[in-house]
PDB file of C-alpha atoms in Angstrom:
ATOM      1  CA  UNK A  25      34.968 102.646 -10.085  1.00  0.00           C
ATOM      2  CA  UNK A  26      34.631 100.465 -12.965  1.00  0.00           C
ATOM      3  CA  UNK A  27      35.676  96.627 -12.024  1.00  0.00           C
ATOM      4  CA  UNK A  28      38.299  96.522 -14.789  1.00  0.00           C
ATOM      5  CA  UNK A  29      39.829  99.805 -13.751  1.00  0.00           C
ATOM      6  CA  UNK A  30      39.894  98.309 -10.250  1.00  0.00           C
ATOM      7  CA  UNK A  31      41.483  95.063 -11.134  1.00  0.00           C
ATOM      8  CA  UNK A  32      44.069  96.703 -13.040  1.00  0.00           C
ATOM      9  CA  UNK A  33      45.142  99.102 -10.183  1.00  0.00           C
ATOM     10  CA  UNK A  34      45.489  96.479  -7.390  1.00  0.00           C
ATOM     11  CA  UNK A  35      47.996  94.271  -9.828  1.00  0.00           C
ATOM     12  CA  UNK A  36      50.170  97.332  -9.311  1.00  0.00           C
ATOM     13  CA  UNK A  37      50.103  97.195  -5.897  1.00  0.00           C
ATOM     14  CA  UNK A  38      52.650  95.091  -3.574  1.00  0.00           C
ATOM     15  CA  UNK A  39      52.833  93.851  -0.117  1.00  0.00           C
ATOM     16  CA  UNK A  40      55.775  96.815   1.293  1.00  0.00           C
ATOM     17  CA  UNK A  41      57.587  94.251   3.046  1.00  0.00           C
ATOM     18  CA  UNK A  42      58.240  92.644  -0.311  1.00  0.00           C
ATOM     19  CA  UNK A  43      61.451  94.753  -0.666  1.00  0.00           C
ATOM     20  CA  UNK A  44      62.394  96.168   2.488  1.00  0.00           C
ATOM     21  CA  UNK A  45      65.162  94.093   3.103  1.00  0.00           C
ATOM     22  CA  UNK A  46      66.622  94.404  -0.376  1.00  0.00           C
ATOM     23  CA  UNK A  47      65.983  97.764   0.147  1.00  0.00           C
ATOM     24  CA  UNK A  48      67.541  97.917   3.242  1.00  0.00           C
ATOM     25  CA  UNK A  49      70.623  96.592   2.466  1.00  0.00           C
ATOM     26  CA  UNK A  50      70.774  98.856  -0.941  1.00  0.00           C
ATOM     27  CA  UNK A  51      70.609 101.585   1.700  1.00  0.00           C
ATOM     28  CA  UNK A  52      73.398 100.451   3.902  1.00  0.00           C
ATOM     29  CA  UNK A  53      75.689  99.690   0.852  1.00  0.00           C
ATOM     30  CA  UNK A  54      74.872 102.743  -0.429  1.00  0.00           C
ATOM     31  CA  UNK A  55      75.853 104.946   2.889  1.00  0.00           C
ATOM     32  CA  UNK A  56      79.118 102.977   3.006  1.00  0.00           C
ATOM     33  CA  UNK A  57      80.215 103.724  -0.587  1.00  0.00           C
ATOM     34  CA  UNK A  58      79.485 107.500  -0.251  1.00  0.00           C
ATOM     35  CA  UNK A  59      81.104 107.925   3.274  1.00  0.00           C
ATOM     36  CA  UNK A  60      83.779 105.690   3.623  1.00  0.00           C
ATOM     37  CA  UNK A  61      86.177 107.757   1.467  1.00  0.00           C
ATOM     38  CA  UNK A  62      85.356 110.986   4.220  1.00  0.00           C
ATOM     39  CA  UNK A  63      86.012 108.870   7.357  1.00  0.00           C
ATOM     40  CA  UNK A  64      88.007 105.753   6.285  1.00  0.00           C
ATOM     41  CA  UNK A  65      90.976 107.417   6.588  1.00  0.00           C
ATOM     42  CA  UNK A  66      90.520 107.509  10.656  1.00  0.00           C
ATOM     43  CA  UNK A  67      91.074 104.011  10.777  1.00  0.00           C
ATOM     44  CA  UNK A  68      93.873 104.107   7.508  1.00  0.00           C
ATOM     45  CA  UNK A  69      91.057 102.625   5.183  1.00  0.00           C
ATOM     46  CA  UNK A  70      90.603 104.672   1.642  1.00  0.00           C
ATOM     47  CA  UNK A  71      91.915 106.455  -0.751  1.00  0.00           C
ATOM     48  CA  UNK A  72      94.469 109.439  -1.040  1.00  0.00           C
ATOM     49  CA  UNK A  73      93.943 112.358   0.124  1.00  0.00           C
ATOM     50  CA  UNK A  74      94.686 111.090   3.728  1.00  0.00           C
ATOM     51  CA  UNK A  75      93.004 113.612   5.451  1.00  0.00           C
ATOM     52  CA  UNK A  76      88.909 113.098   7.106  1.00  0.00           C
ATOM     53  CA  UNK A  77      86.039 114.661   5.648  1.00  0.00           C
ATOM     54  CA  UNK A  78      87.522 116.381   2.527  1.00  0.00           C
ATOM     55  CA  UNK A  79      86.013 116.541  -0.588  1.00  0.00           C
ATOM     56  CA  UNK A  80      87.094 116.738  -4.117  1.00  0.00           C
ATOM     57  CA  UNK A  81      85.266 116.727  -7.271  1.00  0.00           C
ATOM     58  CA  UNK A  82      85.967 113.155  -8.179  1.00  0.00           C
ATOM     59  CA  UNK A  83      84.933 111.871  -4.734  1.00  0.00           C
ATOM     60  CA  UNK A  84      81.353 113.555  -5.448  1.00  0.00           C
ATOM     61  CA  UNK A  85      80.675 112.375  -8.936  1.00  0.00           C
ATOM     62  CA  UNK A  86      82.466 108.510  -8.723  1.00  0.00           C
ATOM     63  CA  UNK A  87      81.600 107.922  -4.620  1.00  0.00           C
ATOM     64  CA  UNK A  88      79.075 110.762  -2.917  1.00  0.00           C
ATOM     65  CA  UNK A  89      76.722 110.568  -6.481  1.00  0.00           C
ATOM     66  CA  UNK A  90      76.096 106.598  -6.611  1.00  0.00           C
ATOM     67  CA  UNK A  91      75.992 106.446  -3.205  1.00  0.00           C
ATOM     68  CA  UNK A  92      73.229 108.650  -2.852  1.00  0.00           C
ATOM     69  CA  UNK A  93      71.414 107.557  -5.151  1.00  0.00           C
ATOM     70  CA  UNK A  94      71.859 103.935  -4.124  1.00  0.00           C
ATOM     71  CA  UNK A  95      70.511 104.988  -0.800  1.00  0.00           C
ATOM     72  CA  UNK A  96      67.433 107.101  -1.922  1.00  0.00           C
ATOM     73  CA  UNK A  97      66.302 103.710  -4.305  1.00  0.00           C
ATOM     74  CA  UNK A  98      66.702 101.998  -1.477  1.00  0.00           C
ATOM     75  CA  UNK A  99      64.115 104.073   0.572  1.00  0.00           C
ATOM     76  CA  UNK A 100      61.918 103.958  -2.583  1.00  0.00           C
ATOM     77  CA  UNK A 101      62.051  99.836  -2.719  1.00  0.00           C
ATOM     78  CA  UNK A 102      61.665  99.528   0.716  1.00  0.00           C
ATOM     79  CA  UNK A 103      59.053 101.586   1.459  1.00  0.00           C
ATOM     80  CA  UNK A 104      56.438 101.751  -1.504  1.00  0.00           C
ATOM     81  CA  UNK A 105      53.873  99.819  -2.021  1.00  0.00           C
ATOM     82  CA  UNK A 106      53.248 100.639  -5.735  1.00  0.00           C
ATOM     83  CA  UNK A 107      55.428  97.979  -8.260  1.00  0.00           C
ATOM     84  CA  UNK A 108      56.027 101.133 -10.952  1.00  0.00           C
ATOM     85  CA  UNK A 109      57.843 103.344  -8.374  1.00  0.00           C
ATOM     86  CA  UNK A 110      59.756 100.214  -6.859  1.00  0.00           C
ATOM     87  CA  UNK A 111      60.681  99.540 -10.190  1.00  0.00           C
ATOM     88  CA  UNK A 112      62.302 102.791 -11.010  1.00  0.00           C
ATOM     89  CA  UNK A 113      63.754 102.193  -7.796  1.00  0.00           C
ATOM     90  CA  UNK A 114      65.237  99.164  -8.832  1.00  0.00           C
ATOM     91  CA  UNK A 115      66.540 100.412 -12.520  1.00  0.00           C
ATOM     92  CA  UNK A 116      68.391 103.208 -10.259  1.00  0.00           C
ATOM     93  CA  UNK A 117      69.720 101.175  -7.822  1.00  0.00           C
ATOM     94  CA  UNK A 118      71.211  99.360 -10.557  1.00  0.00           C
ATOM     95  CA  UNK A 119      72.152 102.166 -12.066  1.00  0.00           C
ATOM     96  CA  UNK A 120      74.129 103.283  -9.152  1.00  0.00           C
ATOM     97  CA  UNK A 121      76.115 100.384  -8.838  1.00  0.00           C
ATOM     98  CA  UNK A 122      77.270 100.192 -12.210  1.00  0.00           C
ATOM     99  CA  UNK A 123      78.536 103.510 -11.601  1.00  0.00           C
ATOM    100  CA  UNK A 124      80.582 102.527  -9.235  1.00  0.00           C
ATOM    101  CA  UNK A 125      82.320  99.804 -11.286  1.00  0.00           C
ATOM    102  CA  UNK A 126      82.830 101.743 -14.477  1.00  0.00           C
ATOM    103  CA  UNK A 127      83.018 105.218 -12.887  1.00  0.00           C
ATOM    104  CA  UNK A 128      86.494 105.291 -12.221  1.00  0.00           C
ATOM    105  CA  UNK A 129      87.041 103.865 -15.908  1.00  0.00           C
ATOM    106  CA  UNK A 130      85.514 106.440 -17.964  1.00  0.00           C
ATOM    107  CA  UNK A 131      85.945 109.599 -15.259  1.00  0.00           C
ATOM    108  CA  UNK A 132      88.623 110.581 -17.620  1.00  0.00           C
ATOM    109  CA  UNK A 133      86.459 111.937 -20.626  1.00  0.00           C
ATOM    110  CA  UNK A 134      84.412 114.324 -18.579  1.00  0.00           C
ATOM    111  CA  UNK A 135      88.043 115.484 -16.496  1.00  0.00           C
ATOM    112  CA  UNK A 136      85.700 114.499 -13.153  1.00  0.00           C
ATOM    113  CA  UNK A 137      89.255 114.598 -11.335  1.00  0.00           C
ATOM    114  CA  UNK A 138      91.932 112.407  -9.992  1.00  0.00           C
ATOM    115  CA  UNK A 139      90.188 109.855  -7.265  1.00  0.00           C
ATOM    116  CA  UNK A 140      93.509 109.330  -5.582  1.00  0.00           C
ATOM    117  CA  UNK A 141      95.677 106.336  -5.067  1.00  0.00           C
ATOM    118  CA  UNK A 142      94.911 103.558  -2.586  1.00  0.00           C
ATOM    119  CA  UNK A 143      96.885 104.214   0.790  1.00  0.00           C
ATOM    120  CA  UNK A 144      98.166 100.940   1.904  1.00  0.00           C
ATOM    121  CA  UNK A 145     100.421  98.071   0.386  1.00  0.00           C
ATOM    122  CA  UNK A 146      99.381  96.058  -2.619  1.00  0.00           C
ATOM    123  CA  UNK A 147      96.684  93.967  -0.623  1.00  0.00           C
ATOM    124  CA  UNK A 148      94.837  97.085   1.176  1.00  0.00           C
ATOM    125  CA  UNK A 149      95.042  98.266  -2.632  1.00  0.00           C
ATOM    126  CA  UNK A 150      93.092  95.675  -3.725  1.00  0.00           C
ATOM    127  CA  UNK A 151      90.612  95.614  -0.862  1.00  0.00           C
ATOM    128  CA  UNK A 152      89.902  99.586  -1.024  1.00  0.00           C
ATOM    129  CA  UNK A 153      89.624  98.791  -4.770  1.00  0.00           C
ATOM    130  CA  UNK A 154      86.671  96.397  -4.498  1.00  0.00           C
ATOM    131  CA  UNK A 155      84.988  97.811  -1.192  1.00  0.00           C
ATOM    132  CA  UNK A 156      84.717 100.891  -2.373  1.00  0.00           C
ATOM    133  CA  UNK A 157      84.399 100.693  -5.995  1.00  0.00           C
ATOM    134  CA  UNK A 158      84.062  97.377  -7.839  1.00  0.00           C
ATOM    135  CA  UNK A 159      82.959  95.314  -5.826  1.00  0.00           C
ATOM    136  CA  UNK A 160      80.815  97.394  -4.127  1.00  0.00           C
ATOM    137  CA  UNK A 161      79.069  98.160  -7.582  1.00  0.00           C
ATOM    138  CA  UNK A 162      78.540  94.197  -8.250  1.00  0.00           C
ATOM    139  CA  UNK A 163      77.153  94.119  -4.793  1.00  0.00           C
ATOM    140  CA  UNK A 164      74.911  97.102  -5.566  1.00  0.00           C
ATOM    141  CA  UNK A 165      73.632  95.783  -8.887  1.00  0.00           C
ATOM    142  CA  UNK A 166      72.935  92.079  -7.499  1.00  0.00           C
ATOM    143  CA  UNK A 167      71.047  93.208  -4.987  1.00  0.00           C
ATOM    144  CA  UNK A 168      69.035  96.138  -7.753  1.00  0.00           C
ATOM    145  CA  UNK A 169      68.181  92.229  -9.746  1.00  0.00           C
ATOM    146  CA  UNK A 170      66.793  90.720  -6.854  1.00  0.00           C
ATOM    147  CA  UNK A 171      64.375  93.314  -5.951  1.00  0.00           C
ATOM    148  CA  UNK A 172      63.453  93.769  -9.546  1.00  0.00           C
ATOM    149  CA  UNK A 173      62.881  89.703  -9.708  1.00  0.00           C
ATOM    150  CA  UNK A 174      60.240  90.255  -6.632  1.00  0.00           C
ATOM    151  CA  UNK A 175      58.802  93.020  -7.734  1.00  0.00           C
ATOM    152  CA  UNK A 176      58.052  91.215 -10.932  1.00  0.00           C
ATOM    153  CA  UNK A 177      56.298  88.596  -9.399  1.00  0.00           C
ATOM    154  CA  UNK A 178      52.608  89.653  -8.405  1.00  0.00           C
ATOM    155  CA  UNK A 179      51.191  87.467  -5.919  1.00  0.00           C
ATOM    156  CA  UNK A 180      47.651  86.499  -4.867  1.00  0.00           C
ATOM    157  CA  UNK A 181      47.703  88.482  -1.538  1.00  0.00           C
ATOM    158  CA  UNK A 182      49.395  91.383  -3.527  1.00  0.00           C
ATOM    159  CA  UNK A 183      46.301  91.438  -5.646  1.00  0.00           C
ATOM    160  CA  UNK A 184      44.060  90.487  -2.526  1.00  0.00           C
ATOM    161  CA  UNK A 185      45.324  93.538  -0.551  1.00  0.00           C
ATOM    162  CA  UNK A 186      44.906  96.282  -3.281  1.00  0.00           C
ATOM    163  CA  UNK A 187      41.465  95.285  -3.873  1.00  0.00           C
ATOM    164  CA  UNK A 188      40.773  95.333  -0.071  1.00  0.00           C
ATOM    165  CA  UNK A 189      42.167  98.778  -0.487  1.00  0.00           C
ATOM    166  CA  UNK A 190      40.010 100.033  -3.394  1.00  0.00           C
ATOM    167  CA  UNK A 191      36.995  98.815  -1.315  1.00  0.00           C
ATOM    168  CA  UNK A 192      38.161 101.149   1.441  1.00  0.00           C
ATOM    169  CA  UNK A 193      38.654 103.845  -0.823  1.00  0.00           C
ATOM    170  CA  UNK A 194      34.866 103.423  -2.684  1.00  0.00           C
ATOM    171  CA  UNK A 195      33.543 103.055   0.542  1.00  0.00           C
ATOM    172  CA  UNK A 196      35.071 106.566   2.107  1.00  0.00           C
ATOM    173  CA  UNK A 197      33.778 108.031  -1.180  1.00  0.00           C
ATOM    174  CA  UNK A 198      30.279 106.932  -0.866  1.00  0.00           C
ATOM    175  CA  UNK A 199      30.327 107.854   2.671  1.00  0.00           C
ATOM    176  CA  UNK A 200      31.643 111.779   1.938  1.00  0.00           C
ATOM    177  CA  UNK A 201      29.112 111.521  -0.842  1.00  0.00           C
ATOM    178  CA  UNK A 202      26.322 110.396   1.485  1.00  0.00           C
ATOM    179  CA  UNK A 203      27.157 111.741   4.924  1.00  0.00           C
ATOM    180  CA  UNK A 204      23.535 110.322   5.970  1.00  0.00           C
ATOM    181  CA  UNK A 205      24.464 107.002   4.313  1.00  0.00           C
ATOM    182  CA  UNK A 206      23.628 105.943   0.869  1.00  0.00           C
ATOM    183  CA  UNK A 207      19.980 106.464  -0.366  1.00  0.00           C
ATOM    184  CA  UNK A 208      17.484 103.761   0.050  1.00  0.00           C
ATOM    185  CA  UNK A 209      15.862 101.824  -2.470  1.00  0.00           C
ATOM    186  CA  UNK A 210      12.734 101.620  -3.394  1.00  0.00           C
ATOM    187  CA  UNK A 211      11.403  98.242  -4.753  1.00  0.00           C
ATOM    188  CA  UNK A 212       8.968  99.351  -7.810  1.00  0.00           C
ATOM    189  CA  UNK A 213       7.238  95.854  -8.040  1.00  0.00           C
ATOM    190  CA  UNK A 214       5.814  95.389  -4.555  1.00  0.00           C
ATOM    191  CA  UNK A 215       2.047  96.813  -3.825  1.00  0.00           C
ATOM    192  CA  UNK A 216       0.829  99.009  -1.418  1.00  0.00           C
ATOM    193  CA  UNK A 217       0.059  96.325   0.589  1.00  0.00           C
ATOM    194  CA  UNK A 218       3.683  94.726   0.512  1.00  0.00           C
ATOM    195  CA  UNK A 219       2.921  92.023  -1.805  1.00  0.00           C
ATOM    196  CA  UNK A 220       5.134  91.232  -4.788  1.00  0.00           C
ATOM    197  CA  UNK A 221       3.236  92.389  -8.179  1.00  0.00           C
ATOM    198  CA  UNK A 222       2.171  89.165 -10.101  1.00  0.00           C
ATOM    199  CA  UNK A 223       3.463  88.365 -13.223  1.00  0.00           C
ATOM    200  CA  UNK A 224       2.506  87.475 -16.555  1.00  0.00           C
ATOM    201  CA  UNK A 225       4.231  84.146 -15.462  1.00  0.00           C
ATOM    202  CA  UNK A 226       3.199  83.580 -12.417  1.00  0.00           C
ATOM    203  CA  UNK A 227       0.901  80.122 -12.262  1.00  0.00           C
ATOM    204  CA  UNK A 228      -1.463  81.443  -9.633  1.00  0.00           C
ATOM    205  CA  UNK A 229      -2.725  83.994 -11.934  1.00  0.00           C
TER     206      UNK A 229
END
C-alpha cells in the first residue's frame, strides 16, 4: 500500500473510547425519550393518554422516531473507530434532538396526531414538557456537539494506532501471499566467493 494512501487512512481512524461516553449517554437519553411516554404513566409521569404501553401515531413520529434514532447514533459514536461513520453519527444524533424540540411545533402540517396534554398541575406540565420534549432535545443536541468537537480533533495516538493497524493488515497480506514467508533476496553485486564486487570507485582498485 502506497505510503500516502496509508497516511491518509489512519487520520480517519480514532481511538473508540474517544466517544463512548458521549455515546453512551446519547443512548440513555435516547431510551428515556422514546419510552417514557409508554411507562411514565405507572408512576403518573407523561402525557395523556393515561394508560401504559399504548401507542398512537404522534407518540411514534415526535417520541419513539428521535428516540431511536438518538439511541442507534449513539451505538455508532460509541463504538466505531472510523471518524466518517462517528460523524454521521453525530449529525444524527443532533438531528434527533432537534426533533424533539421542534417536533411538537410543526407536527401540525403533516396531521402526525394530537401528542396529548400533560397529566399533572401546571408544574408537572412544565417538567413533562422539558423531560420529554424540549429539554430533552437541547440535552440531545449538546451532547451530538461534543462528540462532533472530539471527533474533529485527530490526535497523535489516533494517527499512531491506525498506522500500527495498516502494518498489521500489510503484514497478514504478505503472509497469505507468501505462506512460506516472503521470497529471499538475492544480492547481485557480491561474487561467488562472497566478496562485494569492486567498483569503479573503489581506491583499492
Amino acid at each position: 500500500m502506497p505510503r500516502e494512501t496509508a497516511t491518509r487512512t489512519s487520520r480517519l481512524h480514532m481511538s473508540r473510547r474517544r466517544g463512548a461516553v458521549v455515546g453512551l449517554l446519547l443512548m440513555l437519553l435516547g431510551a428515556w425519550g422514546a419510552l417514557v411516554p409508554f411507562f411514565g404513566h405507572s408512576f403518573g409521569f407523561g402525557y395523556t393518554p393515561d394508560n401504559t404501553w399504548t401507542w398512537t401515531a404522534a407518540r411514534g413520529w415526535l417520541e419513539v422516531l428521535p428516540g431511536g434514532v438518538a439511541v442507534g447514533s449513539g451505538f455508532v459514536i460509541a463504538v466505531s473507530a472510523n471518524r466518517i461513520s462517528a460523524t454521521v453519527g453525530g449529525w444524527l444524533a443532533a438531528a434527533a434532538g432537534a426533533w424533539f424540540v421542534v417536533g411538537t411545533v410543526v407536527a401540525p402540517w403533516w396531521n402526525a396526531g394530537f401528542i396529548g396534554t400533560a397529566s399533572g398541575s401546571a408544574d408537572r406540565g412544565v417538567l413533562e414538557q422539558l423531560t420529554m420534549f424540549s429539554g430533552l432535545g437541547v440535552a440531545i443536541v449538546c451532547l451530538a456537539g461534543i462528540a462532533l468537537g472530539r471527533i474533529s480533533v485527530i490526535a497523535a495516538r489516533d494517527v499512531a494506532s491506525g498506522q500500527e493497524q495498516l502494518d498489521a493488515y500489510r503484514r497478514i497480506e504478505e503472509a497469505a501471499a507468501y505462506p512460506g514467508g516472503p521470497p529471499r533476496t538475492i544480492d547481485l553485486t557480491a561474487t561467488e566467493a562472497g566478496q562485494p564486487t569492486a567498483s569503479a570507485y573503489d581506491p583499492a582498485r
